[in-house]
CSV table of C-alpha atoms in Angstrom, one decimal:
chain,number,residue,atom,x,y,z
A,1,MET,CA,-6.6,10.4,-9.1
A,2,ASP,CA,-6.1,10.9,-5.3
A,3,GLU,CA,-2.7,12.6,-4.2
A,4,VAL,CA,-1.9,10.1,-1.9
A,5,ILE,CA,-2.9,7.2,-4.6
A,6,ALA,CA,-0.1,9.3,-6.7
A,7,LEU,CA,2.5,9.6,-4.2
A,8,MET,CA,1.8,5.7,-3.3
A,9,ARG,CA,2.5,4.8,-7.0
A,10,GLU,CA,5.5,6.7,-7.1
A,11,ARG,CA,7.2,5.3,-4.4
A,12,LEU,CA,6.1,1.8,-5.0
A,13,ALA,CA,7.8,2.0,-8.4
A,14,ALA,CA,11.0,1.0,-6.7
A,15,LEU,CA,9.4,-2.4,-6.1
A,16,ALA,CA,9.0,-2.8,-9.7
A,17,PRO,CA,5.4,-3.9,-9.5
A,18,GLU,CA,4.0,-5.6,-12.6
A,19,SER,CA,0.3,-4.8,-11.3
A,20,LEU,CA,-0.5,-2.5,-8.6
A,21,GLN,CA,-4.2,-1.6,-7.6
A,22,ILE,CA,-5.0,0.9,-5.0
A,23,GLU,CA,-8.3,1.7,-3.3
A,24,ASP,CA,-9.3,4.5,-1.1
A,25,GLU,CA,-11.6,3.4,1.3
A,26,SER,CA,-11.4,6.3,3.5
A,27,ALA,CA,-15.1,7.3,3.0
A,28,GLN,CA,-15.9,4.0,4.6
A,29,HIS,CA,-13.9,5.3,7.8
A,30,ALA,CA,-15.5,8.7,8.2
A,31,GLY,CA,-15.4,9.7,11.6
A,32,HIS,CA,-12.6,7.2,12.8
A,33,GLU,CA,-10.0,8.9,14.7
A,34,GLY,CA,-7.2,8.4,11.9
A,35,ALA,CA,-9.7,10.0,9.2
A,36,ARG,CA,-10.2,13.0,11.4
A,37,GLY,CA,-6.6,13.6,11.6
A,38,GLY,CA,-6.2,13.5,8.0
A,39,GLY,CA,-4.8,10.0,7.3
A,40,GLY,CA,-6.7,8.0,5.0
A,41,HIS,CA,-7.7,3.9,4.5
A,42,TYR,CA,-6.3,2.2,1.7
A,43,ARG,CA,-6.5,-1.3,0.4
A,44,MET,CA,-4.1,-2.6,-2.0
A,45,THR,CA,-3.0,-5.2,-4.2
A,46,ILE,CA,0.6,-5.7,-5.6
A,47,VAL,CA,2.5,-7.8,-7.8
A,48,SER,CA,6.4,-7.7,-8.0
A,49,PRO,CA,9.1,-10.2,-8.9
A,50,GLN,CA,11.0,-8.6,-5.8
A,51,PHE,CA,8.6,-10.5,-3.2
A,52,ALA,CA,10.1,-14.0,-4.4
A,53,GLY,CA,11.5,-15.6,-1.7
A,54,LEU,CA,10.0,-13.3,1.2
A,55,ASP,CA,7.4,-14.6,3.5
A,56,SER,CA,4.3,-12.0,3.8
A,57,VAL,CA,5.8,-10.1,6.9
A,58,ALA,CA,9.0,-9.2,4.7
A,59,ARG,CA,6.8,-8.4,1.8
A,60,HIS,CA,5.0,-5.7,4.0
A,61,ARG,CA,8.2,-4.6,5.4
A,62,ALA,CA,9.3,-3.7,1.8
A,63,ILE,CA,6.0,-2.1,1.1
A,64,TYR,CA,6.3,0.1,4.3
A,65,GLN,CA,9.9,0.7,3.6
A,66,ALA,CA,8.9,2.0,0.2
A,67,LEU,CA,6.0,4.4,1.5
A,68,GLY,CA,8.1,6.0,4.1
A,69,ASP,CA,6.6,9.0,5.8
A,70,LEU,CA,3.5,8.4,4.2
A,71,MET,CA,2.6,5.7,6.6
A,72,GLY,CA,1.3,7.1,9.9
A,73,ARG,CA,0.8,10.9,8.0
A,74,ARG,CA,-1.2,10.5,5.1
A,75,ILE,CA,-1.7,6.8,5.3
A,76,HIS,CA,-3.3,5.7,8.6
A,77,ALA,CA,-4.5,2.1,7.6
A,78,LEU,CA,-3.3,0.0,4.7
A,79,SER,CA,-4.7,-3.4,3.8
A,80,ILE,CA,-2.0,-5.1,1.7
A,81,THR,CA,-2.2,-8.2,-0.6
A,82,ALA,CA,1.2,-9.0,-2.0
A,83,PHE,CA,2.2,-11.7,-4.6
A,84,THR,CA,4.7,-12.8,-7.0
A,85,PRO,CA,4.0,-13.1,-10.6
A,86,GLU,CA,3.9,-16.8,-10.3
A,87,GLU,CA,1.3,-16.4,-7.2
A,88,PHE,CA,-1.0,-14.1,-9.0
């Protein structure tokens, strides 16, 4: 498994996900400025009961907070789909 994906999984454990899928799409962005700088492009689908009562923006903020310094360094772009278990 990709080192960045492993770090993402480790940090997102704080959100107690029931399901977490992360895809590395960096190869599709070869030559892009962020890719040249070492940051990867990722797509994530996450299901967590901790998202209950949160709108989409608040869910994304919780994810960015959990990922911390990976954002903007090891992760250049992140596409997020976040659900509660009831929505999934």
